[in-house]
Coordinates of C-alpha atoms and ligand atoms in Angstrom, one line a residue:
M1 CA 62.2 -74.2 17.0
E2 CA 61.9 -74.3 13.2
T3 CA 63.7 -71.5 11.3
M4 CA 61.7 -70.4 8.2
V5 CA 63.9 -69.3 5.4
W6 CA 62.6 -67.0 2.6
I7 CA 64.7 -66.1 -0.4
V8 CA 63.9 -62.6 -1.7
D9 CA 65.3 -60.8 -4.7
K10 CA 66.4 -57.4 -3.5
N11 CA 66.1 -56.0 -7.0
G12 CA 62.5 -57.2 -7.3
E13 CA 59.8 -54.7 -7.9
Q14 CA 57.2 -53.8 -5.3
L15 CA 58.8 -55.6 -2.4
T16 CA 56.0 -54.6 0.0
G17 CA 53.8 -56.9 -2.1
C18 CA 56.2 -59.9 -1.8
P19 CA 54.4 -62.8 -0.1
Q20 CA 57.6 -64.0 1.7
L21 CA 58.2 -60.6 3.2
K22 CA 54.6 -60.5 4.3
E23 CA 55.0 -63.8 6.1
A24 CA 58.2 -62.5 7.8
A25 CA 56.4 -59.3 8.9
I26 CA 53.6 -61.3 10.4
L27 CA 56.1 -63.2 12.6
L28 CA 57.5 -59.8 13.7
S29 CA 54.1 -58.6 14.6
H30 CA 53.7 -61.7 16.8
N31 CA 56.8 -60.6 18.6
E32 CA 58.9 -63.3 17.0
V33 CA 62.5 -62.6 15.8
V34 CA 63.5 -62.6 12.1
A35 CA 66.9 -62.0 10.6
F36 CA 67.1 -59.8 7.5
P37 CA 69.8 -58.2 5.3
T38 CA 70.8 -54.6 5.6
E39 CA 73.4 -52.8 3.5
T40 CA 76.0 -53.3 6.2
V41 CA 75.5 -56.8 7.8
Y42 CA 72.5 -59.0 8.5
G43 CA 70.4 -57.9 11.5
L44 CA 68.2 -59.9 13.9
G45 CA 65.0 -58.0 14.1
G46 CA 62.2 -57.8 16.7
N47 CA 59.5 -55.3 17.6
A48 CA 61.3 -52.4 19.3
L49 CA 58.2 -51.5 21.3
V50 CA 57.8 -54.8 23.1
N51 CA 60.2 -56.2 25.7
E52 CA 59.1 -59.8 25.0
A53 CA 60.5 -59.6 21.5
I54 CA 63.7 -58.0 22.7
D55 CA 64.2 -60.8 25.2
K56 CA 64.1 -63.3 22.3
I57 CA 66.8 -61.3 20.5
Y58 CA 69.2 -61.4 23.4
A59 CA 68.4 -65.1 24.1
A60 CA 69.0 -66.2 20.4
K61 CA 72.3 -64.4 20.2
G62 CA 73.5 -65.2 23.7
R63 CA 74.2 -61.5 24.1
P64 CA 74.7 -59.8 27.5
S65 CA 71.5 -57.7 28.1
D66 CA 73.5 -54.6 29.1
N67 CA 74.5 -54.1 25.5
P68 CA 71.8 -52.0 23.8
L69 CA 70.4 -52.5 20.3
I70 CA 70.0 -50.3 17.3
V71 CA 66.4 -49.4 16.2
H72 CA 65.8 -49.5 12.5
I73 CA 63.1 -47.4 10.8
S74 CA 61.8 -47.3 7.2
D75 CA 60.5 -43.7 7.0
Y76 CA 61.3 -40.3 8.5
A77 CA 57.9 -40.0 10.3
Q78 CA 58.8 -43.1 12.3
L79 CA 61.6 -41.3 14.0
K80 CA 59.1 -39.6 16.3
E81 CA 58.1 -43.0 17.6
V82 CA 61.7 -43.7 18.6
V83 CA 63.3 -40.5 19.9
S84 CA 62.0 -37.6 22.0
Q85 CA 64.2 -34.9 20.3
V86 CA 66.3 -34.4 17.2
P87 CA 69.0 -31.7 17.6
E88 CA 70.0 -29.6 14.6
K89 CA 73.2 -31.4 13.9
A90 CA 71.5 -34.8 14.0
E91 CA 68.9 -33.5 11.5
A92 CA 71.7 -32.4 9.2
L93 CA 73.4 -35.9 9.4
I94 CA 70.0 -37.6 8.8
K95 CA 69.5 -35.5 5.7
A96 CA 73.0 -36.3 4.4
F97 CA 73.3 -40.0 5.2
W98 CA 69.9 -41.7 5.6
P99 CA 69.1 -44.2 4.4
G100 CA 72.6 -45.4 5.0
P101 CA 75.2 -46.9 7.4
L102 CA 75.0 -44.2 10.1
T103 CA 73.4 -44.8 13.5
L104 CA 72.6 -41.8 15.7
V105 CA 72.4 -42.0 19.5
L106 CA 69.5 -39.6 20.6
P107 CA 67.2 -39.0 23.6
K108 CA 65.0 -42.1 23.9
G109 CA 61.2 -41.8 23.1
K110 CA 58.9 -43.2 25.8
D111 CA 57.4 -46.0 23.7
V112 CA 60.7 -47.8 23.0
A113 CA 60.9 -50.9 25.1
D114 CA 63.4 -50.5 28.1
K115 CA 65.2 -53.6 27.1
V116 CA 66.2 -52.2 23.7
T117 CA 68.3 -49.5 25.4
A118 CA 69.4 -51.7 28.4
G119 CA 67.8 -49.0 30.6
L120 CA 69.7 -46.0 29.1
D121 CA 67.8 -42.8 28.4
T122 CA 69.3 -42.6 24.9
V123 CA 68.5 -44.8 21.9
A124 CA 70.5 -45.7 18.8
V125 CA 68.5 -45.4 15.6
R126 CA 69.2 -45.7 11.8
M127 CA 67.4 -46.1 8.5
P128 CA 69.1 -48.9 6.5
D129 CA 69.8 -48.5 2.8
H130 CA 68.5 -51.9 1.7
P131 CA 65.2 -52.4 -0.2
V132 CA 64.5 -55.7 1.6
A133 CA 65.0 -54.2 5.1
L134 CA 63.0 -51.1 4.3
A135 CA 60.1 -53.2 2.9
L136 CA 60.1 -55.6 5.9
I137 CA 60.1 -52.7 8.4
E138 CA 57.3 -51.0 6.5
L139 CA 55.2 -54.2 6.4
A140 CA 55.8 -54.8 10.1
G141 CA 54.5 -51.3 10.8
V142 CA 56.7 -50.8 13.9
P143 CA 60.3 -49.8 14.4
I144 CA 62.5 -52.9 14.5
A145 CA 65.3 -53.3 17.0
A146 CA 68.1 -55.3 15.4
P147 CA 71.7 -56.2 16.5
S148 CA 73.9 -58.0 14.0
A149 CA 72.5 -61.5 13.5
N150 CA 75.5 -63.5 14.7
L151 CA 76.0 -65.5 17.9
S152 CA 77.6 -63.2 20.4
G153 CA 81.4 -63.2 19.9
K154 CA 81.3 -64.3 16.3
P155 CA 82.0 -62.0 13.3
S156 CA 78.9 -60.2 12.0
P157 CA 77.1 -62.0 9.2
T158 CA 77.4 -60.7 5.7
A159 CA 75.5 -63.5 4.0
A160 CA 72.4 -65.5 4.9
K161 CA 74.6 -68.7 5.3
H162 CA 76.5 -67.0 8.1
V163 CA 73.2 -66.3 9.9
Y164 CA 72.0 -69.9 9.3
D165 CA 75.2 -71.4 10.6
D166 CA 74.9 -69.4 13.9
L167 CA 71.2 -69.2 14.6
K168 CA 69.4 -72.1 12.9
G169 CA 66.8 -73.4 15.3
R170 CA 67.2 -70.4 17.6
I171 CA 65.2 -67.8 15.6
S172 CA 61.7 -67.9 13.8
G173 CA 62.8 -66.7 10.4
L174 CA 65.6 -65.6 8.1
V175 CA 65.1 -63.5 5.0
D176 CA 67.8 -64.3 2.5
G177 CA 68.4 -61.3 0.4
G178 CA 71.9 -62.2 -0.8
E179 CA 75.3 -60.8 0.3
T180 CA 75.4 -57.4 2.1
G181 CA 77.3 -54.5 0.5
V182 CA 79.3 -52.5 3.0
G183 CA 80.4 -55.5 5.0
V184 CA 81.2 -53.7 8.3
E185 CA 78.6 -52.3 10.7
S186 CA 77.2 -48.8 10.7
T187 CA 79.1 -45.8 12.2
V188 CA 77.6 -45.0 15.6
V189 CA 77.6 -41.3 16.5
D190 CA 76.4 -39.9 19.8
C191 CA 74.4 -36.7 19.0
T192 CA 73.3 -35.9 22.6
E193 CA 76.2 -33.4 23.1
E194 CA 77.1 -30.2 21.2
V195 CA 80.0 -31.9 19.4
P196 CA 78.9 -35.3 17.9
M197 CA 81.1 -38.1 18.9
I198 CA 82.0 -41.3 17.0
L199 CA 81.4 -44.3 19.3
R200 CA 82.1 -46.9 16.7
P201 CA 83.8 -46.4 13.3
G202 CA 81.9 -47.9 10.3
G203 CA 80.5 -47.4 6.9
V204 CA 80.3 -43.6 7.1
T205 CA 83.7 -42.0 7.7
K206 CA 84.8 -39.2 10.1
E207 CA 85.7 -37.1 7.1
Q208 CA 82.2 -37.5 5.6
L209 CA 80.6 -36.5 8.9
E210 CA 82.8 -33.5 9.4
H211 CA 82.0 -32.3 5.9
V212 CA 78.3 -32.0 7.0
V213 CA 78.5 -30.8 10.7
G214 CA 82.0 -29.5 11.2
E215 CA 83.9 -30.8 14.3
V216 CA 83.3 -34.4 15.2
S217 CA 85.1 -36.1 18.1
V218 CA 86.1 -39.7 18.6
D219 CA 85.4 -41.7 21.8
P220 CA 88.9 -41.8 23.4
A221 CA 88.2 -45.4 24.4
L222 CA 88.7 -46.3 20.7
S223 CA 92.3 -45.4 20.8
E224 CA 93.4 -45.5 24.4
N225 CA 93.4 -48.7 26.4
G226 CA 91.8 -48.9 29.8
Q227 CA 89.2 -46.2 29.2
A228 CA 85.6 -47.3 29.7
P229 CA 83.9 -46.9 26.3
R230 CA 80.6 -45.0 26.0
S231 CA 79.1 -47.4 23.6
P232 CA 78.4 -50.4 25.8
G233 CA 78.9 -53.0 23.1
V234 CA 82.5 -51.8 22.4
K235 CA 83.8 -53.3 25.6
Y236 CA 82.9 -56.9 24.7
K237 CA 85.3 -59.2 22.8
H238 CA 83.9 -59.3 19.3
Y239 CA 84.6 -60.7 15.9
A240 CA 87.1 -63.2 17.4
P241 CA 88.1 -66.1 15.2
K242 CA 88.8 -69.5 16.9
G243 CA 92.5 -69.3 15.9
E244 CA 94.9 -66.9 17.5
M245 CA 95.2 -63.8 15.3
Y246 CA 98.1 -61.4 14.9
L247 CA 98.2 -58.1 13.0
V248 CA 101.5 -57.7 11.3
S249 CA 103.0 -54.4 10.3
G250 CA 105.9 -55.3 7.9
G251 CA 106.6 -56.6 4.5
R252 CA 105.3 -59.8 3.0
E253 CA 108.8 -61.4 3.4
F254 CA 108.6 -60.8 7.1
I255 CA 105.1 -62.3 7.3
Q256 CA 106.2 -65.3 5.3
Q257 CA 109.0 -65.9 7.8
L258 CA 106.5 -65.8 10.7
V259 CA 104.4 -68.4 8.9
R260 CA 107.3 -70.7 8.4
K261 CA 108.4 -70.5 12.0
E262 CA 104.9 -71.4 13.2
Q263 CA 104.6 -74.2 10.7
D264 CA 107.9 -75.6 11.9
K265 CA 106.3 -75.9 15.4
G266 CA 103.5 -78.0 13.8
H267 CA 100.9 -75.3 13.7
K268 CA 98.3 -74.8 11.0
V269 CA 98.8 -71.3 9.8
G270 CA 96.6 -68.8 7.9
V271 CA 97.4 -65.5 6.2
L272 CA 94.8 -62.7 5.7
T273 CA 95.9 -60.7 2.7
T274 CA 94.4 -59.1 -0.5
S275 CA 94.4 -60.3 -4.1
E276 CA 97.6 -58.2 -4.8
N277 CA 99.7 -60.5 -2.5
E278 CA 97.6 -63.7 -2.6
T279 CA 99.9 -65.9 -4.7
Y280 CA 103.1 -64.7 -2.8
Y281 CA 102.3 -66.5 0.5
K282 CA 102.9 -70.2 1.2
A283 CA 100.7 -71.1 4.2
D284 CA 98.0 -73.7 5.1
L285 CA 95.3 -71.2 4.2
V286 CA 95.8 -67.9 2.4
L287 CA 92.7 -65.8 2.1
A288 CA 92.5 -62.7 -0.1
C289 CA 89.9 -60.2 1.1
G290 CA 89.3 -57.7 -1.6
V291 CA 91.9 -55.6 -3.2
R292 CA 94.2 -53.3 -1.2
A293 CA 93.7 -50.5 -3.6
D294 CA 90.0 -50.4 -2.7
L295 CA 89.5 -50.6 1.0
Q296 CA 85.7 -50.8 0.6
S297 CA 86.2 -54.2 -1.1
V298 CA 88.3 -55.3 1.9
A299 CA 85.5 -54.3 4.3
R300 CA 83.0 -56.3 2.2
R301 CA 84.9 -59.6 2.4
L302 CA 86.4 -59.3 5.9
Y303 CA 83.9 -61.2 8.0
D304 CA 83.5 -64.0 5.5
A305 CA 87.3 -64.4 5.6
L306 CA 87.4 -64.6 9.4
R307 CA 84.6 -67.2 9.4
T308 CA 86.5 -69.2 6.7
F309 CA 89.6 -69.4 9.0
D310 CA 87.3 -70.9 11.7
D311 CA 85.8 -73.4 9.2
H312 CA 89.4 -74.7 8.5
D313 CA 90.4 -74.8 12.2
V314 CA 93.5 -72.7 11.6
H315 CA 95.6 -72.3 14.8
I316 CA 97.4 -69.1 14.0
I317 CA 96.4 -66.3 11.6
F318 CA 98.7 -63.5 10.4
S319 CA 96.9 -60.5 9.0
E320 CA 98.3 -57.7 6.9
V321 CA 97.4 -54.2 8.2
F322 CA 95.6 -51.5 6.2
P323 CA 95.8 -47.7 6.1
E324 CA 93.4 -46.1 8.5
E325 CA 91.8 -43.9 5.9
G326 CA 88.1 -43.8 5.1
V327 CA 86.5 -47.2 5.7
G328 CA 90.0 -48.5 6.5
K329 CA 89.5 -47.1 10.0
A330 CA 86.6 -49.5 10.5
V331 CA 88.5 -52.4 9.0
M332 CA 91.4 -51.9 11.3
N333 CA 89.1 -51.4 14.3
R334 CA 87.4 -54.8 13.6
L335 CA 90.8 -56.5 13.0
E336 CA 92.2 -55.1 16.2
K337 CA 89.3 -56.7 18.1
A338 CA 89.6 -60.0 16.2
A339 CA 93.3 -60.0 17.2
S340 CA 92.5 -59.0 20.8
G341 CA 95.2 -56.4 20.4
N342 CA 98.0 -58.8 19.3
F343 CA 100.3 -56.8 17.1
I344 CA 103.7 -57.7 15.6
C345 CA 105.9 -55.0 14.2
Q346 CA 108.9 -55.7 11.9
Ligands
TXA1 O1 75.3 -51.9 10.8 C1 74.8 -52.1 11.9 O2 74.8 -51.2 12.8 C2 74.1 -53.4 12.2 C3 72.9 -53.6 11.3 C4 72.1 -54.8 11.6 O3 72.1 -52.5 11.4 N1 73.8 -53.5 13.6 C5 74.7 -53.7 14.6 O4 74.1 -53.8 15.8 O5 75.9 -53.7 14.4 P1 74.9 -54.3 17.1 O6 73.9 -54.5 18.2 O7 75.8 -55.4 16.8 O8 75.8 -53.0 17.6 C6 75.1 -51.9 18.2 C7 76.2 -51.0 18.7 C8 76.8 -51.5 20.0 O9 78.2 -51.2 20.0 C9 76.0 -50.8 21.1 O10 76.7 -50.8 22.3 C10 75.8 -49.5 20.5 O11 75.5 -49.7 19.1 N2 74.6 -48.8 21.1 C11 73.3 -49.1 21.0 N3 72.5 -48.3 21.7 C12 73.4 -47.3 22.3 C13 73.2 -46.2 23.1 N4 72.0 -45.8 23.5 N5 74.3 -45.5 23.5 C14 75.5 -45.9 23.0 N6 75.8 -46.9 22.2 C15 74.7 -47.7 21.8
MG2 MG1 77.2 -56.9 16.6

């Protein structure tokens, strides 16, 4: 299959008049799949009302079909096409955070294709805060189901190049709108119970949610091993680089010693750090991902760094750890997955 690529300036005026986006929207209306930028990561979109389109999403990603997708909408009226009910707290969260990196799990509307929700009676929905995504959804005229546009098991794409590397020849189109902003996926919150529950930490923090709706719980599976997670996708191994990754809690001298030991064994070793410590380390590949003083900048660069380790076939990666405050919670959650729980403490 040929993958069409359209470059679109996200700061352009009147994006709904943009010929490239019109072409992309036509493909979507023919139940083809098209990747597009959101403010978090690139998504792989398909018509959320048609199973045929959803099948193509799962096939292109190689994703297990029991892992449901997020439906993206471009205006508030469209919510009625996707969900059957909006509880009061969900309404308050929508007012506060949409468009933005917050996905709500709500009772499913009857028109949403079964395969979007993998047979569940709930559906995940969000309104992305990205002009290209909003214009594309509006032009398509239907809600768009879109998981992250990576091959299953790879880090989510934060640039069009990442999508192209993974899915070239497997999807009909790719809208290149530049690098995404947030860098980690949306926060997923189950709003079907009285107390909203975070199923996946992300761009919107627990503190921000609690400020709007009071008590918010966190899926115990996120902190305790062995519990079945409520968000089906969370159980899969995600974001795993090819090299073996270790999170290291300890000073940089300690990390440097670990590097040396592995290099002595003949391994190619990488270090994931931030620009504050970048020049300190001596390893085969040292990648600075943002600045530690600004965890948002770490989130933005994280997946690109993980992919770069892959490109260089590094055998072992030692990563610094980050404070689990604000978006740091999402950063550590993704790093723990990438490291498959490998943790070294000084
Ligand atoms: O930022 C994002 O959320 C990106 C962009 C493209 O919007 N999308 C994304 O989608 O990360 P995906 O498919 O990679 O992750 C969707 C997550 C999975 O963990 C899935 O299990 C969960 O949302 N999910 C979807 N529907 C659900 C439902 N009905 N109940 C519980 N969890 C659900
Ligand atoms: Mg994903």
